[in-house]
């Protein structure tokens, strides 16, 4: 079976998403739901590390979860033990400028 190893970037982004969820919802239940889905996707990747095709330019792989709201990026390294490095996780409700450089947040002007 494969081992999961989280990178520093992954852990930092995970904390940002947790903060974002709580700021938006003020709900511990919503954080728990996120972590349940997050645990499920990690187990799926552990069981099926080669299911998503590697990105042709970066070589990493990704898998959406929680009805597509989140996406987990990872890289599989084969050896005596297969190691899956968790590289990043994104919340598609956030801007994610590094992943989607052409995205922008809509703004609204109120007319008087």
PDB file of C-alpha atoms in Angstrom:
ATOM      1  CA  UNK A   1       0.000   0.000   0.000  1.00  0.00           C
ATOM      2  CA  UNK A   2       1.098   3.557  -0.667  1.00  0.00           C
ATOM      3  CA  UNK A   3       2.210   6.113   1.908  1.00  0.00           C
ATOM      4  CA  UNK A   4       0.972   9.701   1.958  1.00  0.00           C
ATOM      5  CA  UNK A   5       3.358  12.557   2.721  1.00  0.00           C
ATOM      6  CA  UNK A   6       2.172  16.139   2.935  1.00  0.00           C
ATOM      7  CA  UNK A   7       4.408  18.963   1.742  1.00  0.00           C
ATOM      8  CA  UNK A   8       4.772  22.231   3.630  1.00  0.00           C
ATOM      9  CA  UNK A   9       2.818  24.027   0.872  1.00  0.00           C
ATOM     10  CA  UNK A  10      -0.010  21.510   1.185  1.00  0.00           C
ATOM     11  CA  UNK A  11      -0.291  21.968   4.949  1.00  0.00           C
ATOM     12  CA  UNK A  12      -0.228  25.769   4.604  1.00  0.00           C
ATOM     13  CA  UNK A  13      -2.962  25.730   1.978  1.00  0.00           C
ATOM     14  CA  UNK A  14      -5.032  23.282   4.012  1.00  0.00           C
ATOM     15  CA  UNK A  15      -4.945  25.752   6.921  1.00  0.00           C
ATOM     16  CA  UNK A  16      -5.984  28.600   4.595  1.00  0.00           C
ATOM     17  CA  UNK A  17      -8.965  26.568   3.379  1.00  0.00           C
ATOM     18  CA  UNK A  18      -9.992  25.697   6.933  1.00  0.00           C
ATOM     19  CA  UNK A  19      -9.843  29.398   7.845  1.00  0.00           C
ATOM     20  CA  UNK A  20     -11.820  30.329   4.718  1.00  0.00           C
ATOM     21  CA  UNK A  21     -14.551  27.774   5.462  1.00  0.00           C
ATOM     22  CA  UNK A  22     -14.885  28.958   9.047  1.00  0.00           C
ATOM     23  CA  UNK A  23     -14.862  32.658   8.076  1.00  0.00           C
ATOM     24  CA  UNK A  24     -17.615  32.033   5.529  1.00  0.00           C
ATOM     25  CA  UNK A  25     -19.815  29.710   7.596  1.00  0.00           C
ATOM     26  CA  UNK A  26     -18.901  30.196  11.285  1.00  0.00           C
ATOM     27  CA  UNK A  27     -19.641  26.473  11.539  1.00  0.00           C
ATOM     28  CA  UNK A  28     -17.561  23.695  13.060  1.00  0.00           C
ATOM     29  CA  UNK A  29     -19.931  21.248  11.327  1.00  0.00           C
ATOM     30  CA  UNK A  30     -18.847  22.605   7.933  1.00  0.00           C
ATOM     31  CA  UNK A  31     -15.197  22.128   8.893  1.00  0.00           C
ATOM     32  CA  UNK A  32     -15.941  18.558   9.953  1.00  0.00           C
ATOM     33  CA  UNK A  33     -17.702  17.887   6.626  1.00  0.00           C
ATOM     34  CA  UNK A  34     -14.664  19.215   4.768  1.00  0.00           C
ATOM     35  CA  UNK A  35     -12.336  16.961   6.764  1.00  0.00           C
ATOM     36  CA  UNK A  36     -14.532  13.902   6.175  1.00  0.00           C
ATOM     37  CA  UNK A  37     -14.448  14.534   2.420  1.00  0.00           C
ATOM     38  CA  UNK A  38     -10.720  15.283   2.585  1.00  0.00           C
ATOM     39  CA  UNK A  39     -10.050  11.995   4.394  1.00  0.00           C
ATOM     40  CA  UNK A  40     -12.142  10.111   1.814  1.00  0.00           C
ATOM     41  CA  UNK A  41     -10.233  11.544  -1.126  1.00  0.00           C
ATOM     42  CA  UNK A  42      -6.883  10.784   0.504  1.00  0.00           C
ATOM     43  CA  UNK A  43      -7.948   7.169   1.027  1.00  0.00           C
ATOM     44  CA  UNK A  44      -9.146   6.954  -2.590  1.00  0.00           C
ATOM     45  CA  UNK A  45      -5.827   8.288  -3.871  1.00  0.00           C
ATOM     46  CA  UNK A  46      -3.944   5.905  -1.617  1.00  0.00           C
ATOM     47  CA  UNK A  47      -5.905   2.980  -3.082  1.00  0.00           C
ATOM     48  CA  UNK A  48      -5.828   4.297  -6.683  1.00  0.00           C
ATOM     49  CA  UNK A  49      -2.669   6.397  -7.124  1.00  0.00           C
ATOM     50  CA  UNK A  50      -2.576   5.995 -10.890  1.00  0.00           C
ATOM     51  CA  UNK A  51      -6.238   6.718 -11.629  1.00  0.00           C
ATOM     52  CA  UNK A  52      -5.845  10.377 -12.645  1.00  0.00           C
ATOM     53  CA  UNK A  53      -3.476  10.895 -15.557  1.00  0.00           C
ATOM     54  CA  UNK A  54      -0.372  13.000 -14.891  1.00  0.00           C
ATOM     55  CA  UNK A  55      -0.493  16.567 -16.192  1.00  0.00           C
ATOM     56  CA  UNK A  56       1.538  16.663 -19.446  1.00  0.00           C
ATOM     57  CA  UNK A  57       3.593  19.722 -18.409  1.00  0.00           C
ATOM     58  CA  UNK A  58       3.972  19.436 -14.637  1.00  0.00           C
ATOM     59  CA  UNK A  59       3.777  15.671 -14.119  1.00  0.00           C
ATOM     60  CA  UNK A  60       1.538  16.058 -11.089  1.00  0.00           C
ATOM     61  CA  UNK A  61      -1.905  14.551 -10.766  1.00  0.00           C
ATOM     62  CA  UNK A  62      -5.090  15.937  -9.274  1.00  0.00           C
ATOM     63  CA  UNK A  63      -8.459  14.718  -8.109  1.00  0.00           C
ATOM     64  CA  UNK A  64     -11.623  16.725  -7.374  1.00  0.00           C
ATOM     65  CA  UNK A  65     -13.715  16.061  -4.291  1.00  0.00           C
ATOM     66  CA  UNK A  66     -16.785  17.330  -2.478  1.00  0.00           C
ATOM     67  CA  UNK A  67     -18.782  17.725  -5.709  1.00  0.00           C
ATOM     68  CA  UNK A  68     -15.872  19.518  -7.392  1.00  0.00           C
ATOM     69  CA  UNK A  69     -15.495  22.304  -4.856  1.00  0.00           C
ATOM     70  CA  UNK A  70     -11.988  21.161  -3.888  1.00  0.00           C
ATOM     71  CA  UNK A  71      -9.091  19.682  -5.846  1.00  0.00           C
ATOM     72  CA  UNK A  72      -6.130  17.803  -4.387  1.00  0.00           C
ATOM     73  CA  UNK A  73      -2.809  17.848  -6.288  1.00  0.00           C
ATOM     74  CA  UNK A  74      -0.259  15.094  -5.759  1.00  0.00           C
ATOM     75  CA  UNK A  75       2.703  13.268  -7.257  1.00  0.00           C
ATOM     76  CA  UNK A  76       3.364   9.531  -7.059  1.00  0.00           C
ATOM     77  CA  UNK A  77       6.917   8.248  -6.625  1.00  0.00           C
ATOM     78  CA  UNK A  78       7.402   4.522  -7.097  1.00  0.00           C
ATOM     79  CA  UNK A  79      10.055   2.656  -5.147  1.00  0.00           C
ATOM     80  CA  UNK A  80      10.118  -0.196  -2.669  1.00  0.00           C
ATOM     81  CA  UNK A  81       7.159   1.635  -1.202  1.00  0.00           C
ATOM     82  CA  UNK A  82       4.981   3.912  -3.317  1.00  0.00           C
ATOM     83  CA  UNK A  83       4.990   7.395  -1.833  1.00  0.00           C
ATOM     84  CA  UNK A  84       2.283   9.899  -2.707  1.00  0.00           C
ATOM     85  CA  UNK A  85       3.344  13.478  -2.069  1.00  0.00           C
ATOM     86  CA  UNK A  86       0.387  15.754  -1.376  1.00  0.00           C
ATOM     87  CA  UNK A  87       1.429  18.960  -3.157  1.00  0.00           C
ATOM     88  CA  UNK A  88      -1.520  21.313  -2.910  1.00  0.00           C
ATOM     89  CA  UNK A  89      -5.244  21.519  -2.298  1.00  0.00           C
ATOM     90  CA  UNK A  90      -7.534  24.252  -3.595  1.00  0.00           C
ATOM     91  CA  UNK A  91     -11.019  25.470  -2.807  1.00  0.00           C
ATOM     92  CA  UNK A  92     -12.670  26.581  -6.043  1.00  0.00           C
ATOM     93  CA  UNK A  93     -14.628  29.206  -4.113  1.00  0.00           C
ATOM     94  CA  UNK A  94     -11.343  30.993  -3.457  1.00  0.00           C
ATOM     95  CA  UNK A  95      -9.458  32.998  -6.113  1.00  0.00           C
ATOM     96  CA  UNK A  96      -6.521  30.512  -6.548  1.00  0.00           C
ATOM     97  CA  UNK A  97      -4.521  32.933  -8.700  1.00  0.00           C
ATOM     98  CA  UNK A  98      -1.479  30.610  -8.773  1.00  0.00           C
ATOM     99  CA  UNK A  99      -3.484  27.743 -10.278  1.00  0.00           C
ATOM    100  CA  UNK A 100      -5.877  29.812 -12.408  1.00  0.00           C
ATOM    101  CA  UNK A 101      -3.976  33.019 -13.324  1.00  0.00           C
ATOM    102  CA  UNK A 102      -6.776  34.380 -15.528  1.00  0.00           C
ATOM    103  CA  UNK A 103      -9.416  34.194 -12.785  1.00  0.00           C
ATOM    104  CA  UNK A 104     -10.816  37.301 -11.181  1.00  0.00           C
ATOM    105  CA  UNK A 105     -13.260  37.898  -8.393  1.00  0.00           C
ATOM    106  CA  UNK A 106     -16.496  39.583  -9.471  1.00  0.00           C
ATOM    107  CA  UNK A 107     -17.144  42.980  -7.998  1.00  0.00           C
ATOM    108  CA  UNK A 108     -20.409  44.811  -7.825  1.00  0.00           C
ATOM    109  CA  UNK A 109     -21.198  48.483  -7.721  1.00  0.00           C
ATOM    110  CA  UNK A 110     -24.336  49.650  -6.026  1.00  0.00           C
ATOM    111  CA  UNK A 111     -26.167  52.400  -7.886  1.00  0.00           C
ATOM    112  CA  UNK A 112     -27.706  55.154  -5.808  1.00  0.00           C
TER     113      UNK A 112
END
